[in-house]
PDB file of C-alpha atoms in Angstrom:
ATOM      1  CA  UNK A  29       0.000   0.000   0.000  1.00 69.00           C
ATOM      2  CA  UNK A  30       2.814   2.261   0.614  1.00 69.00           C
ATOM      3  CA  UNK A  31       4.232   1.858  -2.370  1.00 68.00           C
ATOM      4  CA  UNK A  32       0.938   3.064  -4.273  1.00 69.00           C
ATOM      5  CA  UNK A  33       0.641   5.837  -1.735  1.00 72.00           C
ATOM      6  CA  UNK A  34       4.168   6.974  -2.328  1.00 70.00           C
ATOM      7  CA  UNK A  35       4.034   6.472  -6.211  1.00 65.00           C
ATOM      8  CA  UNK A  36       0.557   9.043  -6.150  1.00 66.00           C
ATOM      9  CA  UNK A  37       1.300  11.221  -3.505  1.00 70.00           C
ATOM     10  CA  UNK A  38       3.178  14.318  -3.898  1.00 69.00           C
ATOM     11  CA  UNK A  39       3.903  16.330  -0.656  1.00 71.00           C
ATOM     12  CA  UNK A  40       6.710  18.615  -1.096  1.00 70.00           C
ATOM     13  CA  UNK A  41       6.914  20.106   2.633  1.00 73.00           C
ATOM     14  CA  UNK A  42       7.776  16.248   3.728  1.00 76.00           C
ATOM     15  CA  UNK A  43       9.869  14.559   1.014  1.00 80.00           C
ATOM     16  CA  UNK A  44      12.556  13.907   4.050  1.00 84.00           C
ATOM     17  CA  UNK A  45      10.025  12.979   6.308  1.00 82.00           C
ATOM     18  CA  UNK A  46       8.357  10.216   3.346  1.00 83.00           C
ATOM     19  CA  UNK A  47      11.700   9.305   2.238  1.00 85.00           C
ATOM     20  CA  UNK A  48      12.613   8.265   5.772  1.00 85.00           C
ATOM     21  CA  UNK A  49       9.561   6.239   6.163  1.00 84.00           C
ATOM     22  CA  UNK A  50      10.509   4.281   2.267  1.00 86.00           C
ATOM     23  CA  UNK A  51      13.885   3.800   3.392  1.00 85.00           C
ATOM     24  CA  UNK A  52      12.491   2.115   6.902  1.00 85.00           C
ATOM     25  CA  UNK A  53      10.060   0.187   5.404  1.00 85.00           C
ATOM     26  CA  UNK A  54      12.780  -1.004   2.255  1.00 84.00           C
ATOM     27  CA  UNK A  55      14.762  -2.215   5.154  1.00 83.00           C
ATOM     28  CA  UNK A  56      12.757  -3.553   7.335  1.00 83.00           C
ATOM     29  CA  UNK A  57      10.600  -5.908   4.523  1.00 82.00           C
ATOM     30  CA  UNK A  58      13.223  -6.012   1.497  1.00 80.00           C
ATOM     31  CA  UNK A  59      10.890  -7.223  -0.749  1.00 83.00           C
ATOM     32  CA  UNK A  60       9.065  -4.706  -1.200  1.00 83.00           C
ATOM     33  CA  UNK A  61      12.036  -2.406  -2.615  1.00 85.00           C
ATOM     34  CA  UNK A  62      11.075  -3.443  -6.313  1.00 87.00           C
ATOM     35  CA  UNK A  63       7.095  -2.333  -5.915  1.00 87.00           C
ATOM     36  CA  UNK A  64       8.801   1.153  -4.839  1.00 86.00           C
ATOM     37  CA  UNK A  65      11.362   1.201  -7.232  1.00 89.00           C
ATOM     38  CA  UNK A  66       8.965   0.311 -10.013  1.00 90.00           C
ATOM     39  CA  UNK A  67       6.325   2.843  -9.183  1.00 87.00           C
ATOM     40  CA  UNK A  68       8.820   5.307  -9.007  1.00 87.00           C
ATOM     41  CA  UNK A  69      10.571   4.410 -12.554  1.00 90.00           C
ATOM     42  CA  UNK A  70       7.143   4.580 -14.294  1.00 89.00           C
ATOM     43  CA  UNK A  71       6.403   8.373 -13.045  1.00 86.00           C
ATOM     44  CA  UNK A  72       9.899   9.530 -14.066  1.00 89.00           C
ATOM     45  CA  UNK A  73       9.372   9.627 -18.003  1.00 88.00           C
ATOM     46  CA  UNK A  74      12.591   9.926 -19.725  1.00 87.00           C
ATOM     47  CA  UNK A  75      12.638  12.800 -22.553  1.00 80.00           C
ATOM     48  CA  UNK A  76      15.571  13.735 -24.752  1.00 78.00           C
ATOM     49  CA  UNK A  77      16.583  17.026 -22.037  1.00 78.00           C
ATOM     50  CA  UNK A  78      16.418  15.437 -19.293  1.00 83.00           C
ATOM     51  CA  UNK A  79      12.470  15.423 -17.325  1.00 84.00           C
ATOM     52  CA  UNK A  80      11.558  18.368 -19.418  1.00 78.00           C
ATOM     53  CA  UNK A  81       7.858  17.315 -19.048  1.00 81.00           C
ATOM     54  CA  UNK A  82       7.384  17.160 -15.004  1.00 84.00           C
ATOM     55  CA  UNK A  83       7.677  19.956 -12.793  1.00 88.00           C
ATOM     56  CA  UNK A  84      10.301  20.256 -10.848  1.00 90.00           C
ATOM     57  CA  UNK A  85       8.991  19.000  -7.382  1.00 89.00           C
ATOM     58  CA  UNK A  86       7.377  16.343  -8.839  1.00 88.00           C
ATOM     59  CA  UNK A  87      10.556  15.248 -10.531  1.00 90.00           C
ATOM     60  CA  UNK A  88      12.246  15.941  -7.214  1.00 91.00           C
ATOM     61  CA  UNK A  89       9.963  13.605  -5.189  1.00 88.00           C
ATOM     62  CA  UNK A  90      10.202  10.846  -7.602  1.00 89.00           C
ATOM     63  CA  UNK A  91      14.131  10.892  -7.289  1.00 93.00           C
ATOM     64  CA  UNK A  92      13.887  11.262  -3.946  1.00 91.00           C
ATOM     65  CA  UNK A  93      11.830   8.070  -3.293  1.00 90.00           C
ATOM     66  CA  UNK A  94      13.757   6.179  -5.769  1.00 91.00           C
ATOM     67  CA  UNK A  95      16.630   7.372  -4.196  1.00 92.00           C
ATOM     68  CA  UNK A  96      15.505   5.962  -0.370  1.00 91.00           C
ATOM     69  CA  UNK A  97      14.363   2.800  -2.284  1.00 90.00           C
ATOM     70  CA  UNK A  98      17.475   1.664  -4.034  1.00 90.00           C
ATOM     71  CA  UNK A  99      19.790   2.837  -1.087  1.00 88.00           C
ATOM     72  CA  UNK A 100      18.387  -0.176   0.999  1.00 83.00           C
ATOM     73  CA  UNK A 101      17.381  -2.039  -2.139  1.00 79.00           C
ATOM     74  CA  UNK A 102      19.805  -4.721  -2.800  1.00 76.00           C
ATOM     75  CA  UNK A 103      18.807  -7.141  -4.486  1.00 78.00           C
ATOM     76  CA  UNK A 104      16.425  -4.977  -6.728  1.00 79.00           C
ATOM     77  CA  UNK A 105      18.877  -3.212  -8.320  1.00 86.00           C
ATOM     78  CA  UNK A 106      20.715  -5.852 -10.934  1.00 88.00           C
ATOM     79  CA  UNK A 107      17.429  -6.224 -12.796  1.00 89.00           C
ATOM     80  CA  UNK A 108      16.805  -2.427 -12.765  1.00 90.00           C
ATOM     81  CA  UNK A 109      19.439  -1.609 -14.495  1.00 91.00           C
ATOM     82  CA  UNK A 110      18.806  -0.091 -17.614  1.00 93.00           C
ATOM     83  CA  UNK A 111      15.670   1.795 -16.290  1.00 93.00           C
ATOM     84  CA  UNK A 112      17.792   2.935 -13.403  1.00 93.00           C
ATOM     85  CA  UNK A 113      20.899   4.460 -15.815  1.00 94.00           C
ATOM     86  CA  UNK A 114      18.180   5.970 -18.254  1.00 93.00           C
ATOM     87  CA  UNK A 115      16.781   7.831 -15.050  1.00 93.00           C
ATOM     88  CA  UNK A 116      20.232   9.146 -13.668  1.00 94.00           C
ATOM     89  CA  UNK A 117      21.413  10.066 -17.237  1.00 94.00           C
ATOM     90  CA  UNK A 118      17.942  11.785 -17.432  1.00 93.00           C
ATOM     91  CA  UNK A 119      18.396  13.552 -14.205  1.00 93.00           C
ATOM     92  CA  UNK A 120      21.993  14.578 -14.913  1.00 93.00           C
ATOM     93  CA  UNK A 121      20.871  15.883 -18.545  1.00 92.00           C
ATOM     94  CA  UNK A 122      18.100  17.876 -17.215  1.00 90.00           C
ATOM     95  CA  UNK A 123      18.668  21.651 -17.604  1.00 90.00           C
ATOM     96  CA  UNK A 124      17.832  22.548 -13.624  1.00 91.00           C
ATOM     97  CA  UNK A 125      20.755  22.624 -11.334  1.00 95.00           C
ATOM     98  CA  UNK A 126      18.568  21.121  -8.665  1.00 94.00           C
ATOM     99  CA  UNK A 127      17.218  18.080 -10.559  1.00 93.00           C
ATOM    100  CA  UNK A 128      20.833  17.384 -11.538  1.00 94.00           C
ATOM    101  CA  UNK A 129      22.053  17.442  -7.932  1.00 96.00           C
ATOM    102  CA  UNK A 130      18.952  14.999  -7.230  1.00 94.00           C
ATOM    103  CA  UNK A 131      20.308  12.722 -10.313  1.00 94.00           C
ATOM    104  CA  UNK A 132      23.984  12.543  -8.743  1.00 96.00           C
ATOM    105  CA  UNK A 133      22.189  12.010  -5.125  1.00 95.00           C
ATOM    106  CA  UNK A 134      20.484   9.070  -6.858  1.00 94.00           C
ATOM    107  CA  UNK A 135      23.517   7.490  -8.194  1.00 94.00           C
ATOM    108  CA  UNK A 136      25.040   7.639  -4.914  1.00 94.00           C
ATOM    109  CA  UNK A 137      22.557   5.880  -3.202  1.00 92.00           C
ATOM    110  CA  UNK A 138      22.554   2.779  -6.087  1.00 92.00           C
ATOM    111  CA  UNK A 139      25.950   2.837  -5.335  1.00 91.00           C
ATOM    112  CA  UNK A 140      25.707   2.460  -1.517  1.00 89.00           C
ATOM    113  CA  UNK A 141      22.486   0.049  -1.825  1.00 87.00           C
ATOM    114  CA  UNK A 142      25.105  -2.120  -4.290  1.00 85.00           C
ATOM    115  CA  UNK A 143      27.702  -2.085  -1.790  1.00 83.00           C
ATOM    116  CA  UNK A 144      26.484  -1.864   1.411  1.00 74.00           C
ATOM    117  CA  UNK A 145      25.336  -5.674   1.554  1.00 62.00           C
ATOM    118  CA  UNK A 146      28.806  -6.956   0.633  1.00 58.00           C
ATOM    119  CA  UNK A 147      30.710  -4.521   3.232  1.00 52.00           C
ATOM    120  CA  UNK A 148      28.465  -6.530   6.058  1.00 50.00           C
ATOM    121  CA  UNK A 149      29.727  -9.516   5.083  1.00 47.00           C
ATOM    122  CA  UNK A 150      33.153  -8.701   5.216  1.00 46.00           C
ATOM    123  CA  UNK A 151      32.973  -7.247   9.140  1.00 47.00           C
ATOM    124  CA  UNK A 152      32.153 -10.571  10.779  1.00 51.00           C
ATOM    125  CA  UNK A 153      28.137 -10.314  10.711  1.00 48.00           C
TER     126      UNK A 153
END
């Protein structure tokens, strides 16, 4: 449910506040990382400049989510692939300096949700 909630909700004052509450729920029940990550994908239409055809808080939120979903997502994220690339080349293309910052936010937190599974392993755990 909070996956469709997320995916047609757009509440700009608590984007922290709902990205928190993805990221909790992504790693507390890792299966459900993919619903969010999908739902998210499919409102982030990729155009030739970028997300020319969202406003920018919507295309904000989206990234954000996405963002809190694939940092925790694990798993999720091999089979993603190409729509997750498309959406960080998107975001990185996009002519508004705070949509790109969002796009290199978002490949951070693919990277850490790559990593941070193997690093675990490693300490002992």
């Amino acid at each position: 449910r909070l996956a469709d909630w997320v995916a047609l909700t757009l509440l700009p004052n608590a984007v922290k506040a709902v990205g928190m509450l993805v990221g909790a729920m992504v790693l507390a029940y890792p299966k459900a990382a993919p619903k969010v990550i999908d739902k998210a994908i499919k409102r982030l239409p990729v155009t030739s400049g970028g997300f020319s055809a969202l406003g920018e808080t919507e295309v904000l939120w989206h990234l954000h989510i996405l963002g809190a979903a694939c940092r925790f997502g694990g798993e999720g994220l091999p089979a993603r692939r190409a729509e997750l690339d498309a959406r960080i080349k998107a975001a990185l293309d996009d002519k508004r300096k705070v949509v790109r910052r969002a796009g290199a936010k978002l490949c951070r937190r693919i990277l850490a949700g790559l990593t941070a599974p193997y690093c675990s392993d490693l300490t002992g755990d």
